[in-house]
Every structure is written in structure tokens, then in C-alpha cells.
Coordinates of C-alpha atoms in Angstrom, one line a residue:
X1 CA 0.0 0.0 0.0
X2 CA 1.4 3.4 -0.9
X3 CA 2.3 5.8 1.9
X4 CA -0.2 8.6 2.4
X5 CA 0.8 12.1 3.7
X6 CA -1.2 13.8 6.4
X7 CA -2.4 16.5 4.0
X8 CA -3.6 13.9 1.6
X9 CA -5.6 12.2 4.3
X10 CA -7.3 15.5 5.2
X11 CA -8.3 16.2 1.6
X12 CA -9.7 12.7 1.1
X13 CA -11.6 12.8 4.4
X14 CA -13.1 16.1 3.7
X15 CA -14.3 15.3 0.2
X16 CA -15.2 11.6 0.4
X17 CA -13.1 10.9 -2.8
X18 CA -13.6 7.5 -4.4
X19 CA -10.9 5.6 -6.4
X20 CA -10.0 7.3 -9.6
X21 CA -10.6 4.2 -11.7
X22 CA -14.3 4.6 -10.9
X23 CA -14.2 8.3 -11.8
X24 CA -12.5 7.6 -15.1
X25 CA -15.4 5.4 -16.2
X26 CA -17.8 8.3 -15.8
X27 CA -18.4 9.2 -19.5
X28 CA -21.8 10.8 -19.4
X29 CA -23.3 13.9 -17.8
X30 CA -25.4 11.8 -15.4
X31 CA -22.3 10.0 -14.2
X32 CA -20.5 13.3 -13.6
X33 CA -23.5 14.8 -11.8
X34 CA -23.9 11.7 -9.6
X35 CA -20.3 11.9 -8.3
X36 CA -19.9 15.7 -8.5
X37 CA -20.2 16.4 -4.8
X38 CA -17.6 13.6 -4.1
X39 CA -15.0 14.8 -6.5
X40 CA -12.4 17.1 -5.0
X41 CA -9.9 18.6 -7.4
X42 CA -6.8 17.2 -5.7
X43 CA -4.7 17.2 -8.9
X44 CA -4.7 21.0 -9.2
X45 CA -4.4 22.0 -5.5
X46 CA -1.4 24.3 -5.1
X47 CA 0.5 23.4 -2.0
X48 CA -1.6 20.4 -0.9
X49 CA -0.5 16.8 -0.8
X50 CA -1.9 13.9 -3.0
X51 CA -2.5 10.2 -2.8
X52 CA -1.3 7.4 -5.0
X53 CA -4.2 5.4 -6.3
X54 CA -4.7 2.6 -8.8
X55 CA -4.0 3.3 -12.5
X56 CA -3.0 1.7 -15.7
X57 CA 0.5 3.1 -15.7
X58 CA 2.9 3.8 -12.9
X59 CA 4.0 7.5 -12.3
X60 CA 7.5 8.2 -13.7
X61 CA 10.2 8.1 -11.1
X62 CA 11.0 11.8 -10.8
X63 CA 12.5 13.8 -7.9
X64 CA 13.1 17.4 -6.8
X65 CA 15.8 19.0 -8.9
X66 CA 15.0 16.9 -12.0
X67 CA 14.9 19.1 -15.2
X68 CA 12.6 18.7 -18.1
X69 CA 13.8 20.1 -21.5
X70 CA 16.8 21.5 -19.6
X71 CA 14.5 24.3 -18.5
X72 CA 11.8 23.2 -16.0
X73 CA 13.3 22.3 -12.7
X74 CA 11.0 20.3 -10.5
X75 CA 10.7 21.7 -6.9
X76 CA 7.9 20.0 -5.1
X77 CA 5.4 17.2 -5.9
X78 CA 1.9 18.3 -4.9
X79 CA 0.0 15.3 -6.4
X80 CA 0.9 11.7 -7.3
X81 CA -2.3 10.1 -8.4
X82 CA -3.6 7.5 -10.9
X83 CA -0.4 7.3 -12.9
X84 CA 0.3 11.0 -13.2
X85 CA 2.0 13.5 -10.9
X86 CA 1.7 17.3 -10.6
X87 CA 4.6 19.5 -9.5
X88 CA 5.5 23.0 -8.6
X89 CA 8.6 23.9 -10.7
X90 CA 10.8 26.7 -11.9
X91 CA 11.2 27.9 -15.5
X92 CA 14.9 28.7 -15.3
X93 CA 14.8 30.4 -18.7
X94 CA 12.2 33.0 -17.7
X95 CA 12.9 32.8 -13.9
X96 CA 9.4 32.2 -12.8
X97 CA 7.4 29.5 -11.0
X98 CA 5.2 27.2 -13.1
X99 CA 3.1 24.1 -12.5
X100 CA 3.7 20.8 -14.4
X101 CA 1.6 17.7 -14.9
X102 CA 3.6 14.6 -15.9
X103 CA 2.4 11.3 -17.4
X104 CA 4.2 8.4 -19.0
X105 CA 3.9 8.5 -22.7
X106 CA 2.1 5.1 -22.7
X107 CA -0.5 6.2 -20.1
X108 CA -4.0 5.5 -21.3
X109 CA -4.9 9.2 -21.1
X110 CA -1.7 10.7 -22.3
X111 CA -2.9 11.5 -25.8
X112 CA -6.1 13.1 -24.6
X113 CA -4.3 15.2 -22.0
X114 CA -1.8 16.5 -24.6
X115 CA -4.7 17.4 -27.0
X116 CA -6.7 19.1 -24.3
X117 CA -3.6 21.2 -23.2
X118 CA -2.8 22.3 -26.7
X119 CA -6.4 23.3 -27.4
X120 CA -6.6 25.2 -24.1
X121 CA -3.3 27.0 -24.9
X122 CA -4.7 28.2 -28.2
X123 CA -7.6 30.0 -26.4
X124 CA -5.2 32.6 -24.9
X125 CA -7.8 34.0 -22.6
X126 CA -6.3 35.8 -19.5
X127 CA -9.3 34.7 -17.4
X128 CA -7.9 31.2 -17.5
X129 CA -4.6 30.0 -16.0
X130 CA -2.6 29.7 -19.1
X131 CA -1.1 26.5 -20.5
X132 CA 2.5 27.5 -21.4
X133 CA 3.8 24.3 -22.9
X134 CA 2.6 20.8 -23.9
X135 CA 5.4 18.3 -24.8
X136 CA 5.8 14.7 -25.7
X137 CA 9.5 13.6 -25.4
X138 CA 11.7 11.0 -23.7
X139 CA 8.7 8.7 -22.9
X140 CA 7.0 11.5 -21.0
X141 CA 4.1 13.7 -21.7
X142 CA 4.1 16.9 -19.6
X143 CA 1.9 20.0 -19.5
X144 CA 3.4 23.3 -18.1
X145 CA 1.0 25.9 -16.8
X146 CA 1.1 29.2 -14.9
X147 CA 1.6 29.2 -11.2
X148 CA -0.1 32.1 -9.4
X149 CA 1.5 32.6 -6.0
X150 CA -0.7 35.6 -5.2
X151 CA -4.0 33.8 -5.9
X152 CA -6.3 32.2 -3.4
X153 CA -8.6 29.2 -4.1
X154 CA -12.3 29.7 -3.6
X155 CA -12.1 26.8 -1.2
X156 CA -9.8 28.8 1.1
X157 CA -11.9 31.9 0.8
X158 CA -15.0 30.0 1.9
X159 CA -13.3 28.5 4.9
X160 CA -14.0 31.7 6.9
X161 CA -17.5 32.2 5.7
X162 CA -19.7 33.2 2.7
X163 CA -18.4 35.9 0.4
X164 CA -19.7 39.5 0.5
X165 CA -22.5 40.2 -2.0
X166 CA -20.3 42.2 -4.4
X167 CA -17.5 39.5 -4.3
X168 CA -20.0 36.8 -5.1
X169 CA -21.5 38.9 -7.9
X170 CA -18.0 39.5 -9.4
X171 CA -17.2 35.8 -9.2
X172 CA -20.2 34.6 -11.0
X173 CA -20.0 37.4 -13.6
X174 CA -16.4 36.8 -14.4
X175 CA -16.5 33.0 -14.4
X176 CA -19.7 32.9 -16.5
X177 CA -18.2 35.2 -19.1
X178 CA -15.0 33.2 -19.2
X179 CA -16.8 29.9 -19.7
X180 CA -19.1 31.4 -22.3
X181 CA -16.0 32.5 -24.3
X182 CA -14.4 29.0 -23.9
X183 CA -17.5 27.2 -25.1
X184 CA -17.7 29.5 -28.1
X185 CA -14.3 28.0 -29.0
X186 CA -15.5 24.5 -28.4
X187 CA -13.7 24.0 -25.0
X188 CA -15.4 22.8 -21.8
X189 CA -14.1 22.4 -18.2
X190 CA -16.2 19.6 -16.7
X191 CA -14.4 19.9 -13.3
X192 CA -15.3 23.4 -12.4
X193 CA -15.3 23.4 -8.6
X194 CA -14.0 25.6 -5.7
X195 CA -10.5 24.3 -6.1
X196 CA -10.4 25.3 -9.8
X197 CA -11.5 29.0 -9.2
X198 CA -8.9 31.4 -7.9
X199 CA -9.0 35.1 -6.8
X200 CA -5.9 37.1 -7.4
X201 CA -4.6 39.9 -5.1
X202 CA -6.0 42.5 -7.7
X203 CA -9.5 41.0 -7.3
X204 CA -9.5 39.2 -10.7
X205 CA -11.0 35.7 -10.8
X206 CA -9.1 33.1 -12.7
X207 CA -10.0 29.5 -13.7
X208 CA -7.5 26.7 -13.9
X209 CA -7.5 23.3 -15.5
X210 CA -9.7 24.2 -18.6
X211 CA -10.1 20.9 -20.5
X212 CA -6.9 19.5 -18.9
X213 CA -8.4 18.6 -15.5
X214 CA -11.1 16.5 -17.1
X215 CA -8.7 14.8 -19.5
X216 CA -6.4 13.9 -16.6
X217 CA -9.3 12.2 -14.9
X218 CA -10.8 10.7 -18.0
X219 CA -14.1 12.6 -17.6
X220 CA -16.3 13.5 -20.5
X221 CA -19.9 14.7 -21.0
X222 CA -22.6 14.5 -23.7
X223 CA -23.9 17.9 -22.5
X224 CA -20.7 19.9 -21.6
X225 CA -22.4 23.3 -21.6
X226 CA -25.1 22.1 -19.2
X227 CA -22.5 20.5 -17.0
X228 CA -20.4 23.6 -16.7
X229 CA -23.5 25.9 -16.2
X230 CA -24.7 23.7 -13.3
X231 CA -21.1 23.8 -11.8
X232 CA -21.2 27.6 -11.9
X233 CA -24.6 27.5 -10.1
X234 CA -23.0 25.3 -7.4
X235 CA -20.1 27.8 -7.0
X236 CA -22.5 30.7 -6.6
X237 CA -24.6 28.7 -4.1
X238 CA -21.5 28.0 -2.1
X239 CA -20.3 31.6 -2.1
X240 CA -23.7 32.8 -0.8
X241 CA -24.3 30.1 1.9
X242 CA -21.0 28.5 2.7
X243 CA -22.8 25.2 2.0
X244 CA -22.4 22.7 -0.9
X245 CA -25.7 22.4 -2.7
X246 CA -25.8 18.5 -2.5
X247 CA -26.3 16.1 0.4
X248 CA -22.6 15.1 0.6
X249 CA -19.9 17.3 2.2
X250 CA -17.2 18.5 -0.2
X251 CA -14.4 21.0 -0.6
X252 CA -14.5 21.7 3.2
X253 CA -18.2 22.7 3.0
X254 CA -21.1 21.0 4.7
X255 CA -23.8 19.5 2.4
X256 CA -27.5 20.2 2.6
X257 CA -29.6 18.3 5.1
X258 CA -30.7 14.9 3.8
X259 CA -34.1 14.3 2.3
X260 CA -35.0 18.0 2.1
X261 CA -34.0 18.5 -1.5
X262 CA -32.3 21.6 -3.0
X263 CA -33.6 24.7 -1.3
X264 CA -32.8 28.3 -2.4
X265 CA -29.8 30.0 -0.9
X266 CA -31.9 32.8 0.7
X267 CA -33.8 30.0 2.6
X268 CA -30.5 28.5 3.9
X269 CA -29.0 31.7 5.2
X270 CA -30.6 35.0 6.2
X271 CA -29.6 38.2 4.3
X272 CA -28.7 36.5 1.0
X273 CA -29.1 38.7 -2.0
X274 CA -32.5 37.7 -3.6
X275 CA -31.3 38.2 -7.2
X276 CA -28.2 36.1 -6.8
X277 CA -30.2 33.4 -4.9
X278 CA -32.6 33.1 -7.9
X279 CA -29.7 33.1 -10.3
X280 CA -28.1 30.2 -8.5
X281 CA -31.3 28.2 -8.7
X282 CA -31.7 29.0 -12.4
X283 CA -28.3 27.5 -13.1
X284 CA -28.9 24.6 -10.8
X285 CA -32.3 23.9 -12.4
X286 CA -30.7 20.9 -14.2
X287 CA -30.5 19.2 -10.8
X288 CA -34.1 19.8 -9.8
X289 CA -34.0 23.4 -8.6
X290 CA -36.8 25.8 -9.4
X291 CA -36.4 29.6 -9.4
X292 CA -38.9 31.4 -7.1
X293 CA -40.2 33.6 -9.9
X294 CA -40.4 30.7 -12.4
X295 CA -37.8 32.1 -14.8
X296 CA -36.5 29.7 -17.4
X297 CA -33.5 27.6 -16.5
X298 CA -30.0 28.6 -17.6
X299 CA -28.6 25.6 -19.4
X300 CA -25.5 27.3 -21.0
X301 CA -22.9 29.8 -19.8
X302 CA -24.1 32.2 -22.5
X303 CA -27.6 32.1 -21.0
X304 CA -26.2 32.7 -17.6
X305 CA -24.3 35.7 -18.8
X306 CA -27.5 37.1 -20.3
X307 CA -29.4 36.5 -17.0
X308 CA -26.7 38.4 -15.1
X309 CA -26.9 41.3 -17.6
X310 CA -30.6 41.6 -16.9
X311 CA -30.0 41.9 -13.2
X312 CA -29.6 45.4 -11.6
X313 CA -25.8 46.0 -11.3
X314 CA -24.5 45.3 -7.8
X315 CA -22.1 48.2 -6.7
X316 CA -19.1 47.8 -4.5
X317 CA -19.6 48.7 -0.9
X318 CA -18.8 52.3 0.0
X319 CA -15.7 52.7 2.2
X320 CA -16.6 53.3 5.8
X321 CA -15.0 55.9 8.1
X322 CA -14.3 54.8 11.7
X323 CA -13.6 57.7 14.1
X324 CA -10.6 57.3 16.4
X325 CA -11.4 56.6 20.1
X326 CA -10.6 60.1 21.3
X327 CA -12.6 61.8 18.6
X328 CA -15.2 64.0 20.3
X329 CA -18.5 64.6 18.4
X330 CA -19.7 68.1 18.1
X331 CA -23.1 69.4 17.0
X332 CA -21.9 69.4 13.4
X333 CA -21.3 65.6 13.5
X334 CA -24.5 65.1 15.4
X335 CA -26.4 66.5 12.4
X336 CA -27.7 69.8 13.8
X337 CA -25.7 71.9 11.3
X338 CA -27.8 73.1 8.4
X339 CA -30.9 71.2 9.6
X340 CA -34.2 72.9 8.6
X341 CA -36.7 73.7 11.3
X342 CA -40.3 72.8 10.7
X343 CA -42.9 75.3 11.9
X344 CA -44.1 74.6 15.3
X345 CA -41.1 72.5 16.3
X346 CA -38.8 73.9 18.9
X347 CA -35.1 73.1 18.7
X348 CA -32.8 73.2 21.7
X349 CA -30.2 75.9 21.3
X350 CA -26.8 75.0 22.7
X351 CA -25.8 77.2 25.7
X352 CA -22.8 79.4 24.8
X353 CA -19.8 79.3 27.1
X354 CA -19.6 81.9 29.8
X355 CA -17.6 85.1 29.0
X356 CA -14.0 85.5 30.2
X357 CA -14.1 87.4 33.5
X358 CA -10.6 87.1 34.6
X359 CA -7.8 89.7 34.1
X360 CA -6.3 87.5 31.5
X361 CA -9.6 87.2 29.8
X362 CA -10.0 90.9 29.6
X363 CA -6.5 91.3 28.1
X364 CA -7.3 88.6 25.5
X365 CA -10.6 90.4 24.5
X366 CA -8.7 93.7 24.0
X367 CA -6.0 92.0 21.9
X368 CA -8.6 90.3 19.7
X369 CA -10.5 93.6 19.3
X370 CA -7.3 95.3 18.2
X371 CA -6.5 92.6 15.7
X372 CA -10.0 92.8 14.2
X373 CA -9.8 96.6 13.8
X374 CA -6.4 96.3 12.1
X375 CA -7.7 93.7 9.8
X376 CA -10.8 95.7 8.8
X377 CA -8.6 98.7 8.1
X378 CA -6.2 96.8 5.9
X379 CA -9.1 95.1 4.0
X380 CA -10.8 98.5 3.4
X381 CA -7.6 100.0 2.0
X382 CA -7.0 97.0 -0.3
X383 CA -10.6 97.2 -1.5
X384 CA -10.4 100.9 -2.3
X385 CA -7.1 100.4 -4.1
X386 CA -8.6 97.6 -6.2
X387 CA -11.6 99.8 -7.2
X388 CA -9.4 102.6 -8.2
X389 CA -7.3 100.4 -10.4
X390 CA -10.4 98.9 -12.1
X391 CA -11.8 102.3 -12.8
X392 CA -8.6 103.4 -14.6
X393 CA -8.6 100.4 -17.0
X394 CA -9.9 100.6 -20.5
X395 CA -12.5 98.3 -22.0
X396 CA -9.7 96.3 -23.7
X397 CA -8.0 95.7 -20.4
X398 CA -11.3 94.6 -18.9
X399 CA -11.8 92.1 -21.8
X400 CA -8.3 90.8 -21.2
X401 CA -9.0 90.4 -17.5
X402 CA -12.1 88.3 -18.3
X403 CA -10.0 86.1 -20.7
X404 CA -7.4 85.6 -18.0
X405 CA -10.1 84.6 -15.6
X406 CA -11.4 81.9 -18.0
X407 CA -7.8 80.6 -18.4
X408 CA -7.6 80.3 -14.7
X409 CA -10.7 78.2 -14.5
X410 CA -9.4 75.9 -17.2
X411 CA -6.1 75.4 -15.3
X412 CA -7.9 73.9 -12.3
X413 CA -6.0 70.9 -11.1
X414 CA -7.5 67.6 -12.4
X415 CA -8.9 65.1 -10.0
X416 CA -7.4 61.6 -10.0
X417 CA -9.9 58.7 -10.6
X418 CA -9.4 55.6 -8.4
X419 CA -8.9 52.4 -10.3
X420 CA -11.0 49.5 -8.8
X421 CA -9.8 46.6 -10.9
X422 CA -8.1 45.6 -14.1
X423 CA -7.4 42.7 -16.4
X424 CA -5.7 42.1 -19.8
X425 CA -7.7 42.3 -23.0
X426 CA -6.6 39.7 -25.5
X427 CA -7.8 40.5 -29.0
X428 CA -5.9 37.7 -30.7
X429 CA -3.2 35.2 -29.7
X430 CA -2.0 34.7 -26.1
X431 CA -1.9 36.9 -23.0
X432 CA 1.2 38.9 -22.0
X433 CA 1.4 38.9 -18.2
X434 CA -2.1 38.8 -16.7
X435 CA -0.8 38.2 -13.2
X436 CA 1.0 41.6 -13.2
X437 CA -1.8 44.0 -14.3
X438 CA -2.2 45.3 -10.7
X439 CA 1.4 46.5 -10.8
X440 CA 0.4 49.2 -13.3
X441 CA -1.5 51.1 -10.6
X442 CA -0.1 49.8 -7.2
X443 CA 1.7 53.1 -6.6
X444 CA 5.1 51.4 -6.9
X445 CA 7.1 52.8 -9.8
X446 CA 9.6 50.0 -9.6
X447 CA 7.0 47.3 -10.5
X448 CA 5.7 46.8 -14.1
X449 CA 3.4 44.9 -16.3
X450 CA 5.5 43.7 -19.2
X451 CA 4.6 42.7 -22.8
X452 CA 6.4 39.8 -24.4
X453 CA 9.3 40.5 -26.8
X454 CA 8.2 40.6 -30.4
X455 CA 10.4 40.0 -33.4
X456 CA 8.7 42.4 -35.8
X457 CA 8.1 46.1 -35.1
X458 CA 7.8 48.8 -34.0
X459 CA 4.2 48.6 -35.3
X460 CA 2.5 45.3 -34.3
X461 CA 1.3 43.0 -37.1
X462 CA -2.6 43.2 -37.1
X463 CA -2.8 39.8 -38.8
X464 CA -0.8 38.2 -36.0
X465 CA -1.7 40.5 -33.1
X466 CA -3.5 43.9 -33.4
X467 CA -2.2 45.1 -30.1
X468 CA -1.9 44.4 -26.4
X469 CA -3.4 46.2 -23.4
X470 CA -5.4 46.3 -20.2
X471 CA -9.0 47.1 -19.3
X472 CA -9.4 49.2 -16.2
X473 CA -12.5 49.4 -14.0
X474 CA -13.1 52.9 -12.5
X475 CA -15.9 51.7 -10.2
X476 CA -18.6 53.8 -11.9
X477 CA -19.2 55.9 -15.0
X478 CA -16.6 58.7 -15.0
X479 CA -15.7 61.6 -17.3
X480 CA -12.0 60.8 -18.1
X481 CA -9.9 63.7 -19.3
X482 CA -6.4 62.1 -19.5
X483 CA -4.2 59.1 -18.6
X484 CA -0.6 59.4 -17.5
X485 CA 1.6 56.3 -17.9
X486 CA 5.1 55.4 -16.9
X487 CA 7.1 53.4 -19.4
X488 CA 10.2 51.2 -18.9
X489 CA 11.7 51.2 -22.4
X490 CA 12.5 54.5 -24.2
X491 CA 12.9 54.9 -28.0
X492 CA 10.8 55.2 -31.1
X493 CA 8.1 54.7 -30.9
X494 CA 5.4 53.8 -28.3
X495 CA 1.9 54.3 -29.5
X496 CA -0.9 54.1 -26.8
X497 CA -4.6 54.5 -27.5
X498 CA -7.5 54.8 -25.1
X499 CA -10.9 53.1 -25.7
X500 CA -14.2 53.4 -23.8
X501 CA -15.3 49.9 -23.2
X502 CA -18.7 48.5 -22.1
X503 CA -17.3 45.9 -19.6
X504 CA -14.2 44.3 -18.2
X505 CA -14.4 41.7 -21.0
X506 CA -15.3 43.6 -24.3
X507 CA -16.1 41.4 -27.2
X508 CA -13.7 43.1 -29.7
X509 CA -12.0 46.4 -30.5
X510 CA -14.8 47.3 -32.9
X511 CA -17.2 47.3 -30.0
X512 CA -15.3 50.0 -28.2
X513 CA -15.1 53.8 -28.8
X514 CA -11.7 55.4 -29.4
X515 CA -11.3 58.4 -27.2
X516 CA -7.6 59.4 -27.4
X517 CA -4.1 58.4 -28.7
X518 CA -0.5 59.5 -28.4
X519 CA 3.0 58.4 -29.6
X520 CA 6.1 59.0 -27.5
X521 CA 9.8 58.3 -27.5
X522 CA 10.3 58.8 -23.8
X523 CA 9.7 56.9 -20.6
X524 CA 6.3 58.5 -19.9
X525 CA 3.2 59.2 -21.9
X526 CA 0.1 61.4 -21.3
X527 CA -2.9 60.5 -23.4
X528 CA -5.4 63.3 -23.5
X529 CA -9.0 62.4 -24.2
X530 CA -10.2 64.1 -27.4
X531 CA -13.8 62.9 -27.3
X532 CA -15.8 63.7 -24.2
X533 CA -17.5 60.5 -22.8
X534 CA -18.4 59.0 -19.5
X535 CA -17.4 55.4 -19.0
X536 CA -16.7 52.9 -16.2
X537 CA -14.2 50.9 -18.3
X538 CA -11.2 52.2 -20.2
X539 CA -8.9 50.1 -22.4
X540 CA -5.2 51.2 -22.5
X541 CA -4.0 49.7 -25.8
X542 CA -0.5 49.5 -27.3
X543 CA -0.1 49.1 -31.0
X544 CA 3.6 50.0 -31.4
X545 CA 6.6 49.5 -29.1
X546 CA 10.4 50.4 -29.2
X547 CA 13.2 48.0 -29.6
X548 CA 15.1 47.0 -26.4
X549 CA 17.9 44.7 -25.6
X550 CA 17.4 41.5 -23.7
X551 CA 17.2 41.7 -19.9
X552 CA 16.4 39.4 -17.0
X553 CA 12.7 39.4 -18.0
X554 CA 12.7 38.8 -21.8
X555 CA 14.9 38.5 -24.9
X556 CA 15.7 41.4 -27.1
X557 CA 13.0 42.7 -29.4
X558 CA 10.1 45.1 -29.6
X559 CA 8.5 45.4 -26.2
X560 CA 7.3 47.8 -23.5
X561 CA 6.3 47.8 -19.8
X562 CA 3.7 50.0 -18.0
X563 CA 3.7 51.3 -14.5
X564 CA 2.3 54.2 -12.3
X565 CA -0.8 54.5 -14.5
X566 CA -3.3 57.2 -13.4
X567 CA -6.6 58.5 -14.9
X568 CA -7.7 62.0 -14.2
X569 CA -11.1 63.6 -14.8

């Protein structure tokens, strides 16, 4: 019997996992649904142990320090299960952490895993944890994917309680939109659970294991869109109630009471948002749920996206001010300042403090009186002098004064607009560095979001890639006047364009409105908005970049990096 680590025992006990050979035989949607609540995503857990189970092929004998392709150095085995193993590794070429799945080339599922990884890599959507490499060599098949050290699994987030309403809304919105995009490209997840959904430090939700997780486990479905939609409904249910919407416990969550059926989230926990509760039931309608208003069930991620769009938008909570302990409230804070008095209602007038009666008090009163008299005299003299000067000016001078006044009003200092969230926009091809988008507005001028290094330039090739950039969420519709951006690489020529977008995930460049552009040779750029518009989402889009030599981050080529980005209005 294989040795089991303590962490592996904890995971198995919490989820009620069954042997993987039984799961591998589930080839229909009904089979997946039957065992859904018992299927914990051990193979993708970052930093948790795994167990060795029965399989058709033994896992390759690998160890820490082993290198794949003379590039990927294995650091820690996080899963060894059913003939495959998963590792945390280091890409020594790009000096970054990565994750690696490894199977023997003769493993029964090696071909399907390789095909799923390559299909997922072609999607290039930054909302998914990216597949970086899929290789078949030296009797091994291995898949390399991003490793997100700043991301937290939904499983961990739910350990302390249900999510806030706005966070649950953002989760279901972003996950639904991402899965709708994947299904449009013919890709399904089929193992979408709290272990597969991550929230980054910038608040962006990412999905890992698209197509690959199911291929590793040998899971398929005759109705993949329906399977993924119901999984999203289960995720939303869990975020609202901290309960798993089935009878069995799973992912560290308690299941529902037995023999009561699937009840709405707002009946499980008080204070649950009614609209989100109904949305979860519409997505879970495939498992017997019914929405309280009898809306039609959502059977595809696209229908779920449409249903979310028809809901009133849920706004982020307003920041609260907490007074320090020694803060003394006055009548202004108590709300009496500026309060209108209704006829017939008597308000209590605060008693003024007694006058100063001491010798010191009298001296202070005389001193204050003298200062007031001097101030009044000085003010009267300045007023008279100003009136005399104005009387001596001609009409031309008066007109000039008016013009100067207008210029003064235009020179009012612009107000900085706070950035609430951001994520990459990928028009074509693969993402650049989606995990670093928050570094563009974190206030640290030494941290950057970097593009990849391109061979052709300085203008990007529209047929290959029309541009690269980031969509920023300003929290609410704002009138943007300009954007200032710090750049890492100088030289001809960096071209940046601003677009007003309709969401964090616009469908295409054509769906957005161009509002300003600039080209610079320096290490900073200011893009002035030439078309007045109010928008909540702004795309910062690069279409040309200077040539720069290779450094510790990338090879030589046409590239750029953004930092210290600010919007003003």
C-alpha cells in the first residue's frame, strides 16, 4: 500500500473521494452529476499533498531537482495520483514559478491530455490559468501551466464564511463570461469546482484546468455546456451560503440536510441577496432546482451571462469611516448643522460658554479687538485700491481680464480617478502577463506589467496580433480627461490608444469607442481624451513599441512595460 501524507488524508476525508478508476469510467453527464459532490480537485491543488491510487501506468520516477527540456526544474510534488504527478517547478529560462503535470507517454490518457492542453493554450484568454507548454518527449508527456503565488482558491476563501455580495457577484459574472468564451471556441471544463477557481490579489477571478483537469481524470460529457453551467450555479450557491448544494460534504463545505432537496440560498442563510439566490437556482435547475419567480432555467454559460446582464448591477460597498477613540463629536457631527426647522417645532439651542471674566480674559478680549480693527482697516484699504485700479482700466483691459479669468478656471488641477480593478484584454493570440496587471496602478514605480518581446516592429502586425493592453474598471461611470503612464523602455516609438469599453471583457476592438491616442519616444506618456465621454471601463491599448535589448525578464525585441498609471477627470 502506498504511503499517504497527512495533507492527503485531510483532503480525502473532507471530500469523500472515491478511487480514480471509478471516476475515469464516468463518461456521461449523469455519471458526472452523480459523483460531482464527491470529486475534490486534488490534482490541481497548489501546496496540498496527494495520494497514490490505482491506475493503468505507474507514475514516472522523478524527484526534486530533475529538469525537463533542460529548462523546467521540479521543486515539489503536490500530487501523485492515478499514474500521473503534478509539480511546482521553476522555469529557469524566464525565472518564474510554473506548474507541471507529468504522465508516462504510454499512459491511457496521455494523448487526450496532450490534445486538451494544446487546445486550451490556443484560447489565450487571461481569465484562465494559461497553458505554457505541452510536450511529448523521452517517454514522457508533460503540460506546463502558470503558477499564481498571489492567488487564493475559492475553497480557502469560503473556509472563513460566505463571500460578500459584491464579491459573489463579481465571481459569477467573471466565471460565467469566461466559460461562455471558452464554449464558443469548443472548450469545456467539466471539473469546475471551488478548487479550480482562484481570486488574485487584484480581485480578478481566474479559472485553472480548462479541459486539462477532465482529461487527466478521463471525464467527458454528452452535454458539456449544461455540466459547466450547473457547476457555476454550485459555485455561486457555495459563495452565498458556505454550503455545498448537494447532500454530501465536499471542498471543506457541509452539504445540505438529507431528504429536504435543493432549497434556495436565501432559505438557507438570512440576508442572502435575492437576485443572486434566484440566479443560482436557475443555473442549478438541471439538478431539480426551481427559481422562485419561475424564470426559465439557464442551461449554457451564455444564457447565464445574459441573465446576469438583466439583473440590476451590484455596486461595490462604500468605504466606511471609523472615528478614532478620542474623537469628540460636536453638534456638526450630530447632524444639527444646516438642519431645517419645521414650523411649530422647537429646537434646543446649545448654551454658549460663559464670558471670560478674569484679568487674563479681559486682556485677550482687548487683543482680539485690536487685531480685528487692524484687519478691517487693511481690508478696506485694499478694496479701495482695487476699485481705483479697475476704474482706470480701458475696455480692452477689462476684456483681457475676463480672458485671464477663463484661463484660470481651465487650469484647475485635475482630479485623480481611483482604479478599482483591471485585467488584460486579448484581441488575438495569447496573453502577456495577466498576473501583473495590478502592478500598473499599485503606486510602486519599480514594478511593471510587461509585454512579451516581439520580433517584428515597431508597429504590431494586425494579422498576428493587433495590439496588447489592459482594461481598467473605474468603479462607476466617470468623465475621463487624460491618462498618464510610466514606461520602462524609451525609444521610437510607443503608441498608446484609449478606448471606452462596455465591460471588463469587451467582445472586440470594434465594439469600443476610441477616445484618445499618443505616440512618445520617452519613458512616460500622457494620453489626452479628445472625445468627451463618461465610461466605467477604459482600455489602454499598445499598437507600437520600441526595440530594447534582452534583460532578465525577456529577450531582445520590440517590447514595452507599463507602471504608475493614473486616470484624471
